[in-house]
mmCIF file with all atom_site columns, C-alpha atoms and ligand atoms in Angstrom:
data_model
loop_
_atom_site.group_PDB
_atom_site.id
_atom_site.type_symbol
_atom_site.label_atom_id
_atom_site.label_alt_id
_atom_site.label_comp_id
_atom_site.label_asym_id
_atom_site.label_entity_id
_atom_site.label_seq_id
_atom_site.pdbx_PDB_ins_code
_atom_site.Cartn_x
_atom_site.Cartn_y
_atom_site.Cartn_z
_atom_site.occupancy
_atom_site.B_iso_or_equiv
_atom_site.pdbx_formal_charge
_atom_site.auth_seq_id
_atom_site.auth_comp_id
_atom_site.auth_asym_id
_atom_site.auth_atom_id
_atom_site.pdbx_PDB_model_num
ATOM   1   C  CA  . MET A 1 1   ? -14.386 -16.022 -17.343 1.00 61.00 ? 1   MET A CA  1
ATOM   2   C  CA  . ASP A 1 2   ? -12.803 -12.666 -18.161 1.00 61.00 ? 2   ASP A CA  1
ATOM   3   C  CA  . LEU A 1 3   ? -9.665  -11.580 -16.403 1.00 61.00 ? 3   LEU A CA  1
ATOM   4   C  CA  . ILE A 1 4   ? -10.543 -8.957  -13.836 1.00 62.00 ? 4   ILE A CA  1
ATOM   5   C  CA  . PRO A 1 5   ? -8.924  -5.591  -14.694 1.00 61.00 ? 5   PRO A CA  1
ATOM   6   C  CA  . SER A 1 6   ? -6.056  -5.847  -12.219 1.00 62.00 ? 6   SER A CA  1
ATOM   7   C  CA  . PHE A 1 7   ? -4.869  -9.098  -13.873 1.00 63.00 ? 7   PHE A CA  1
ATOM   8   C  CA  . SER A 1 8   ? -4.647  -7.469  -17.319 1.00 75.00 ? 8   SER A CA  1
ATOM   9   C  CA  . ILE A 1 9   ? -1.812  -5.292  -16.083 1.00 78.00 ? 9   ILE A CA  1
ATOM   10  C  CA  . ASP A 1 10  ? 1.497   -6.428  -17.474 1.00 81.00 ? 10  ASP A CA  1
ATOM   11  C  CA  . HIS A 1 11  ? 3.180   -7.463  -14.235 1.00 80.00 ? 11  HIS A CA  1
ATOM   12  C  CA  . THR A 1 12  ? 6.479   -8.047  -16.042 1.00 82.00 ? 12  THR A CA  1
ATOM   13  C  CA  . ARG A 1 13  ? 6.751   -4.294  -16.831 1.00 83.00 ? 13  ARG A CA  1
ATOM   14  C  CA  . LEU A 1 14  ? 5.436   -3.097  -13.521 1.00 87.00 ? 14  LEU A CA  1
ATOM   15  C  CA  . ILE A 1 15  ? 7.595   -1.095  -11.152 1.00 93.00 ? 15  ILE A CA  1
ATOM   16  C  CA  . PRO A 1 16  ? 6.743   -0.240  -7.544  1.00 96.00 ? 16  PRO A CA  1
ATOM   17  C  CA  . GLY A 1 17  ? 4.404   2.727   -7.200  1.00 97.00 ? 17  GLY A CA  1
ATOM   18  C  CA  . ILE A 1 18  ? 0.863   3.857   -6.405  1.00 97.00 ? 18  ILE A CA  1
ATOM   19  C  CA  . TYR A 1 19  ? -1.688  2.730   -8.977  1.00 95.00 ? 19  TYR A CA  1
ATOM   20  C  CA  . GLU A 1 20  ? -5.440  2.954   -9.382  1.00 93.00 ? 20  GLU A CA  1
ATOM   21  C  CA  . SER A 1 21  ? -6.493  -0.663  -9.847  1.00 91.00 ? 21  SER A CA  1
ATOM   22  C  CA  . ARG A 1 22  ? -10.276 -0.389  -9.892  1.00 92.00 ? 22  ARG A CA  1
ATOM   23  C  CA  . VAL A 1 23  ? -13.115 2.036   -9.463  1.00 94.00 ? 23  VAL A CA  1
ATOM   24  C  CA  . ASP A 1 24  ? -16.493 0.917   -8.168  1.00 95.00 ? 24  ASP A CA  1
ATOM   25  C  CA  . THR A 1 25  ? -19.693 2.812   -7.698  1.00 94.00 ? 25  THR A CA  1
ATOM   26  C  CA  . VAL A 1 26  ? -21.766 2.495   -4.564  1.00 94.00 ? 26  VAL A CA  1
ATOM   27  C  CA  . GLY A 1 27  ? -25.027 4.393   -5.066  1.00 95.00 ? 27  GLY A CA  1
ATOM   28  C  CA  . GLN A 1 28  ? -23.936 7.803   -6.361  1.00 94.00 ? 28  GLN A CA  1
ATOM   29  C  CA  . ASP A 1 29  ? -20.414 7.534   -5.018  1.00 95.00 ? 29  ASP A CA  1
ATOM   30  C  CA  . PHE A 1 30  ? -17.090 6.210   -6.225  1.00 96.00 ? 30  PHE A CA  1
ATOM   31  C  CA  . VAL A 1 31  ? -14.963 3.839   -4.218  1.00 96.00 ? 31  VAL A CA  1
ATOM   32  C  CA  . THR A 1 32  ? -11.427 3.503   -5.586  1.00 96.00 ? 32  THR A CA  1
ATOM   33  C  CA  . THR A 1 33  ? -8.957  0.708   -4.972  1.00 96.00 ? 33  THR A CA  1
ATOM   34  C  CA  . PHE A 1 34  ? -5.269  1.554   -5.198  1.00 97.00 ? 34  PHE A CA  1
ATOM   35  C  CA  . ASP A 1 35  ? -2.397  -0.875  -5.431  1.00 96.00 ? 35  ASP A CA  1
ATOM   36  C  CA  . VAL A 1 36  ? 0.369   0.441   -3.221  1.00 98.00 ? 36  VAL A CA  1
ATOM   37  C  CA  . ARG A 1 37  ? 3.069   -1.645  -4.842  1.00 97.00 ? 37  ARG A CA  1
ATOM   38  C  CA  . VAL A 1 38  ? 6.201   -1.899  -2.741  1.00 98.00 ? 38  VAL A CA  1
ATOM   39  C  CA  . LYS A 1 39  ? 8.090   -4.628  -4.632  1.00 97.00 ? 39  LYS A CA  1
ATOM   40  C  CA  . GLN A 1 40  ? 8.641   -5.295  -8.300  1.00 94.00 ? 40  GLN A CA  1
ATOM   41  C  CA  . PRO A 1 41  ? 6.641   -8.482  -8.937  1.00 91.00 ? 41  PRO A CA  1
ATOM   42  C  CA  . ASN A 1 42  ? 8.639   -11.590 -9.810  1.00 92.00 ? 42  ASN A CA  1
ATOM   43  C  CA  . ALA A 1 43  ? 11.849  -9.589  -10.065 1.00 93.00 ? 43  ALA A CA  1
ATOM   44  C  CA  . GLU A 1 44  ? 12.920  -9.098  -6.458  1.00 95.00 ? 44  GLU A CA  1
ATOM   45  C  CA  . PRO A 1 45  ? 12.102  -10.919 -3.216  1.00 96.00 ? 45  PRO A CA  1
ATOM   46  C  CA  . ALA A 1 46  ? 8.598   -10.217 -1.926  1.00 97.00 ? 46  ALA A CA  1
ATOM   47  C  CA  . MET A 1 47  ? 8.150   -9.069  1.673   1.00 98.00 ? 47  MET A CA  1
ATOM   48  C  CA  . ALA A 1 48  ? 8.129   -11.520 4.544   1.00 98.00 ? 48  ALA A CA  1
ATOM   49  C  CA  . PRO A 1 49  ? 4.654   -12.240 5.970   1.00 98.00 ? 49  PRO A CA  1
ATOM   50  C  CA  . ALA A 1 50  ? 5.602   -11.085 9.491   1.00 98.00 ? 50  ALA A CA  1
ATOM   51  C  CA  . ALA A 1 51  ? 7.002   -7.768  8.202   1.00 98.00 ? 51  ALA A CA  1
ATOM   52  C  CA  . MET A 1 52  ? 3.930   -7.172  6.047   1.00 98.00 ? 52  MET A CA  1
ATOM   53  C  CA  . HIS A 1 53  ? 1.648   -7.954  8.960   1.00 98.00 ? 53  HIS A CA  1
ATOM   54  C  CA  . THR A 1 54  ? 3.364   -5.324  11.102  1.00 98.00 ? 54  THR A CA  1
ATOM   55  C  CA  . MET A 1 55  ? 3.259   -2.839  8.199   1.00 98.00 ? 55  MET A CA  1
ATOM   56  C  CA  . GLU A 1 56  ? -0.462  -3.517  7.896   1.00 98.00 ? 56  GLU A CA  1
ATOM   57  C  CA  . HIS A 1 57  ? -1.026  -2.725  11.584  1.00 98.00 ? 57  HIS A CA  1
ATOM   58  C  CA  . VAL A 1 58  ? 1.146   0.382   11.928  1.00 98.00 ? 58  VAL A CA  1
ATOM   59  C  CA  . ILE A 1 59  ? 0.097   2.020   8.654   1.00 98.00 ? 59  ILE A CA  1
ATOM   60  C  CA  . ALA A 1 60  ? -3.581  1.209   9.229   1.00 97.00 ? 60  ALA A CA  1
ATOM   61  C  CA  . MET A 1 61  ? -3.329  2.917   12.604  1.00 97.00 ? 61  MET A CA  1
ATOM   62  C  CA  . TYR A 1 62  ? -1.604  5.927   11.045  1.00 98.00 ? 62  TYR A CA  1
ATOM   63  C  CA  . LEU A 1 63  ? -4.167  6.319   8.256   1.00 98.00 ? 63  LEU A CA  1
ATOM   64  C  CA  . ARG A 1 64  ? -7.154  5.712   10.519  1.00 97.00 ? 64  ARG A CA  1
ATOM   65  C  CA  . ASN A 1 65  ? -5.991  8.534   12.802  1.00 97.00 ? 65  ASN A CA  1
ATOM   66  C  CA  . HIS A 1 66  ? -5.047  10.960  10.045  1.00 96.00 ? 66  HIS A CA  1
ATOM   67  C  CA  . PRO A 1 67  ? -6.949  14.285  10.211  1.00 95.00 ? 67  PRO A CA  1
ATOM   68  C  CA  . VAL A 1 68  ? -7.898  14.205  6.522   1.00 92.00 ? 68  VAL A CA  1
ATOM   69  C  CA  . TRP A 1 69  ? -7.598  10.612  5.386   1.00 95.00 ? 69  TRP A CA  1
ATOM   70  C  CA  . ALA A 1 70  ? -9.229  8.867   8.329   1.00 96.00 ? 70  ALA A CA  1
ATOM   71  C  CA  . ASP A 1 71  ? -12.642 9.750   6.942   1.00 96.00 ? 71  ASP A CA  1
ATOM   72  C  CA  . LYS A 1 72  ? -11.749 8.839   3.350   1.00 97.00 ? 72  LYS A CA  1
ATOM   73  C  CA  . LEU A 1 73  ? -10.139 5.481   4.053   1.00 97.00 ? 73  LEU A CA  1
ATOM   74  C  CA  . VAL A 1 74  ? -12.307 2.407   3.545   1.00 97.00 ? 74  VAL A CA  1
ATOM   75  C  CA  . TYR A 1 75  ? -9.636  -0.283  3.801   1.00 97.00 ? 75  TYR A CA  1
ATOM   76  C  CA  . TRP A 1 76  ? -5.902  -0.799  4.107   1.00 98.00 ? 76  TRP A CA  1
ATOM   77  C  CA  . GLY A 1 77  ? -4.559  -4.332  3.846   1.00 97.00 ? 77  GLY A CA  1
ATOM   78  C  CA  . PRO A 1 78  ? -1.917  -6.652  2.396   1.00 97.00 ? 78  PRO A CA  1
ATOM   79  C  CA  . MET A 1 79  ? -1.798  -8.212  -1.058  1.00 97.00 ? 79  MET A CA  1
ATOM   80  C  CA  . GLY A 1 80  ? -1.698  -11.992 -1.033  1.00 96.00 ? 80  GLY A CA  1
ATOM   81  C  CA  . CYS A 1 81  ? 1.361   -11.924 -3.334  1.00 96.00 ? 81  CYS A CA  1
ATOM   82  C  CA  . LEU A 1 82  ? 3.272   -10.034 -0.581  1.00 98.00 ? 82  LEU A CA  1
ATOM   83  C  CA  . THR A 1 83  ? 4.455   -7.306  -2.948  1.00 97.00 ? 83  THR A CA  1
ATOM   84  C  CA  . GLY A 1 84  ? 2.281   -4.482  -1.657  1.00 98.00 ? 84  GLY A CA  1
ATOM   85  C  CA  . PHE A 1 85  ? -0.954  -3.257  -0.090  1.00 98.00 ? 85  PHE A CA  1
ATOM   86  C  CA  . TYR A 1 86  ? -4.477  -2.374  -1.142  1.00 98.00 ? 86  TYR A CA  1
ATOM   87  C  CA  . MET A 1 87  ? -5.741  1.041   -0.183  1.00 98.00 ? 87  MET A CA  1
ATOM   88  C  CA  . ILE A 1 88  ? -9.451  1.557   -0.765  1.00 98.00 ? 88  ILE A CA  1
ATOM   89  C  CA  . VAL A 1 89  ? -10.752 5.092   -0.458  1.00 98.00 ? 89  VAL A CA  1
ATOM   90  C  CA  . LYS A 1 90  ? -13.983 7.019   -0.898  1.00 97.00 ? 90  LYS A CA  1
ATOM   91  C  CA  . GLY A 1 91  ? -14.208 9.105   -4.043  1.00 97.00 ? 91  GLY A CA  1
ATOM   92  C  CA  . ARG A 1 92  ? -11.811 8.995   -6.972  1.00 95.00 ? 92  ARG A CA  1
ATOM   93  C  CA  . PRO A 1 93  ? -8.619  10.797  -6.021  1.00 96.00 ? 93  PRO A CA  1
ATOM   94  C  CA  . ALA A 1 94  ? -5.628  10.635  -8.339  1.00 96.00 ? 94  ALA A CA  1
ATOM   95  C  CA  . PRO A 1 95  ? -2.740  8.448   -7.167  1.00 97.00 ? 95  PRO A CA  1
ATOM   96  C  CA  . GLN A 1 96  ? -0.657  11.642  -6.998  1.00 97.00 ? 96  GLN A CA  1
ATOM   97  C  CA  . GLU A 1 97  ? -2.975  12.801  -4.178  1.00 97.00 ? 97  GLU A CA  1
ATOM   98  C  CA  . LEU A 1 98  ? -2.164  9.665   -2.190  1.00 97.00 ? 98  LEU A CA  1
ATOM   99  C  CA  . TYR A 1 99  ? 1.555   10.081  -2.675  1.00 97.00 ? 99  TYR A CA  1
ATOM   100 C  CA  . PRO A 1 100 ? 2.197   12.586  0.172   1.00 97.00 ? 100 PRO A CA  1
ATOM   101 C  CA  . ILE A 1 101 ? 0.099   10.731  2.735   1.00 97.00 ? 101 ILE A CA  1
ATOM   102 C  CA  . LEU A 1 102 ? 1.703   7.413   1.851   1.00 98.00 ? 102 LEU A CA  1
ATOM   103 C  CA  . LEU A 1 103 ? 5.150   8.955   2.085   1.00 97.00 ? 103 LEU A CA  1
ATOM   104 C  CA  . GLU A 1 104 ? 4.190   10.233  5.560   1.00 97.00 ? 104 GLU A CA  1
ATOM   105 C  CA  . ALA A 1 105 ? 2.731   6.883   6.583   1.00 98.00 ? 105 ALA A CA  1
ATOM   106 C  CA  . PHE A 1 106 ? 5.760   4.856   5.508   1.00 98.00 ? 106 PHE A CA  1
ATOM   107 C  CA  . GLN A 1 107 ? 8.065   7.455   7.061   1.00 98.00 ? 107 GLN A CA  1
ATOM   108 C  CA  . TYR A 1 108 ? 6.068   7.185   10.308  1.00 98.00 ? 108 TYR A CA  1
ATOM   109 C  CA  . LEU A 1 109 ? 6.558   3.427   10.240  1.00 98.00 ? 109 LEU A CA  1
ATOM   110 C  CA  . SER A 1 110 ? 10.262  3.684   9.485   1.00 98.00 ? 110 SER A CA  1
ATOM   111 C  CA  . ASP A 1 111 ? 10.665  5.857   12.627  1.00 98.00 ? 111 ASP A CA  1
ATOM   112 C  CA  . PHE A 1 112 ? 8.229   3.838   14.760  1.00 98.00 ? 112 PHE A CA  1
ATOM   113 C  CA  . THR A 1 113 ? 9.233   2.712   18.241  1.00 97.00 ? 113 THR A CA  1
ATOM   114 C  CA  . GLY A 1 114 ? 7.278   0.919   20.927  1.00 96.00 ? 114 GLY A CA  1
ATOM   115 C  CA  . ASP A 1 115 ? 4.714   -1.855  20.767  1.00 96.00 ? 115 ASP A CA  1
ATOM   116 C  CA  . VAL A 1 116 ? 3.113   -2.720  17.465  1.00 97.00 ? 116 VAL A CA  1
ATOM   117 C  CA  . PRO A 1 117 ? -0.474  -1.426  17.750  1.00 96.00 ? 117 PRO A CA  1
ATOM   118 C  CA  . GLY A 1 118 ? -3.107  -4.121  18.004  1.00 96.00 ? 118 GLY A CA  1
ATOM   119 C  CA  . ALA A 1 119 ? -0.565  -6.926  18.292  1.00 95.00 ? 119 ALA A CA  1
ATOM   120 C  CA  . LYS A 1 120 ? -2.163  -8.597  21.270  1.00 96.00 ? 120 LYS A CA  1
ATOM   121 C  CA  . PRO A 1 121 ? -4.080  -11.863 21.240  1.00 97.00 ? 121 PRO A CA  1
ATOM   122 C  CA  . GLU A 1 122 ? -7.331  -9.965  21.953  1.00 96.00 ? 122 GLU A CA  1
ATOM   123 C  CA  . ASN A 1 123 ? -6.824  -7.701  18.903  1.00 95.00 ? 123 ASN A CA  1
ATOM   124 C  CA  . CYS A 1 124 ? -5.108  -9.785  16.237  1.00 97.00 ? 124 CYS A CA  1
ATOM   125 C  CA  . GLY A 1 125 ? -5.644  -13.143 14.535  1.00 97.00 ? 125 GLY A CA  1
ATOM   126 C  CA  . ASN A 1 126 ? -1.960  -14.102 14.632  1.00 97.00 ? 126 ASN A CA  1
ATOM   127 C  CA  . TYR A 1 127 ? -0.318  -11.851 17.190  1.00 97.00 ? 127 TYR A CA  1
ATOM   128 C  CA  . LEU A 1 128 ? 3.033   -13.693 17.159  1.00 97.00 ? 128 LEU A CA  1
ATOM   129 C  CA  . LEU A 1 129 ? 3.454   -13.094 13.422  1.00 98.00 ? 129 LEU A CA  1
ATOM   130 C  CA  . HIS A 1 130 ? 5.078   -9.660  13.673  1.00 98.00 ? 130 HIS A CA  1
ATOM   131 C  CA  . ASP A 1 131 ? 8.506   -8.285  12.791  1.00 98.00 ? 131 ASP A CA  1
ATOM   132 C  CA  . LEU A 1 132 ? 8.887   -4.571  13.556  1.00 98.00 ? 132 LEU A CA  1
ATOM   133 C  CA  . PRO A 1 133 ? 12.601  -4.246  12.642  1.00 98.00 ? 133 PRO A CA  1
ATOM   134 C  CA  . MET A 1 134 ? 11.973  -5.777  9.223   1.00 98.00 ? 134 MET A CA  1
ATOM   135 C  CA  . ALA A 1 135 ? 8.800   -3.707  8.739   1.00 98.00 ? 135 ALA A CA  1
ATOM   136 C  CA  . LYS A 1 136 ? 10.801  -0.550  9.463   1.00 98.00 ? 136 LYS A CA  1
ATOM   137 C  CA  . TRP A 1 137 ? 13.522  -1.612  7.061   1.00 98.00 ? 137 TRP A CA  1
ATOM   138 C  CA  . GLU A 1 138 ? 11.003  -2.215  4.276   1.00 98.00 ? 138 GLU A CA  1
ATOM   139 C  CA  . ALA A 1 139 ? 9.261   1.100   5.010   1.00 98.00 ? 139 ALA A CA  1
ATOM   140 C  CA  . LYS A 1 140 ? 12.506  3.057   4.890   1.00 98.00 ? 140 LYS A CA  1
ATOM   141 C  CA  . LYS A 1 141 ? 13.451  1.439   1.614   1.00 98.00 ? 141 LYS A CA  1
ATOM   142 C  CA  . TYR A 1 142 ? 10.061  2.283   0.097   1.00 98.00 ? 142 TYR A CA  1
ATOM   143 C  CA  . VAL A 1 143 ? 10.265  5.917   1.251   1.00 98.00 ? 143 VAL A CA  1
ATOM   144 C  CA  . GLN A 1 144 ? 13.662  6.244   -0.413  1.00 98.00 ? 144 GLN A CA  1
ATOM   145 C  CA  . TYR A 1 145 ? 12.235  4.637   -3.546  1.00 98.00 ? 145 TYR A CA  1
ATOM   146 C  CA  . LEU A 1 146 ? 9.185   6.913   -3.713  1.00 97.00 ? 146 LEU A CA  1
ATOM   147 C  CA  . GLU A 1 147 ? 11.292  10.008  -3.158  1.00 97.00 ? 147 GLU A CA  1
ATOM   148 C  CA  . THR A 1 148 ? 13.656  9.230   -6.009  1.00 97.00 ? 148 THR A CA  1
ATOM   149 C  CA  . ALA A 1 149 ? 11.467  7.278   -8.460  1.00 95.00 ? 149 ALA A CA  1
ATOM   150 C  CA  . ASP A 1 150 ? 10.505  8.555   -11.899 1.00 92.00 ? 150 ASP A CA  1
ATOM   151 C  CA  . ARG A 1 151 ? 7.173   10.330  -11.254 1.00 91.00 ? 151 ARG A CA  1
ATOM   152 C  CA  . SER A 1 152 ? 6.110   9.727   -14.850 1.00 89.00 ? 152 SER A CA  1
ATOM   153 C  CA  . ARG A 1 153 ? 6.082   5.971   -14.234 1.00 91.00 ? 153 ARG A CA  1
ATOM   154 C  CA  . ILE A 1 154 ? 4.993   5.287   -10.660 1.00 95.00 ? 154 ILE A CA  1
ATOM   155 C  CA  . PHE A 1 155 ? 1.351   6.371   -11.042 1.00 95.00 ? 155 PHE A CA  1
ATOM   156 C  CA  . THR A 1 156 ? 0.336   4.686   -14.321 1.00 90.00 ? 156 THR A CA  1
ATOM   157 C  CA  . TYR A 1 157 ? 0.052   0.946   -14.764 1.00 83.00 ? 157 TYR A CA  1
ATOM   158 C  CA  . PRO A 1 158 ? 1.505   -0.658  -17.888 1.00 80.00 ? 158 PRO A CA  1
ATOM   159 C  CA  . ILE A 1 159 ? -1.458  -2.432  -19.513 1.00 75.00 ? 159 ILE A CA  1
ATOM   160 C  CA  . GLN A 1 160 ? -1.056  -5.728  -21.395 1.00 70.00 ? 160 GLN A CA  1
ATOM   161 C  CA  . GLU A 1 161 ? -1.353  -5.251  -25.181 1.00 64.00 ? 161 GLU A CA  1
HETATM 162 ZN ZN1 . LIG B 2 .   ? -2.977  -8.673  12.946  1.00 53.10 ? 1   LIG B ZN1 1
#
């Protein structure tokens, strides 16, 4: 079997960022999957499952209520490797177009107070697996990263030669 495109990325040269990982067509329309990479794979500790779970909930709520992006968002969810999130959107926007909304979303999470949305047994498959303080810490760190990172590197995946 061929490696699917996202596995041909050289993960040893990959830095955190916002990357187009695949583009699908559904009828006449594009559906684009982005890797919202928060951690450098295999080079720093991945996120804790409870923190990621809370990040999934709070950021999903933010994006699904956003005046512009609510309608464009297909899916927001965690990567199994715990180094980032998948963001699937309608159309084929450039990763640079996602940058401001993701900055806002992670900033929103870093300032979040109150109950984690949807973290009740009726709404969530593992409602005890949440860690808001750690989710906020990770979000703040990622905001700082995105604000200071080299813009020539955080939107283009290094491909394996
Ligand atoms: Zn949940």
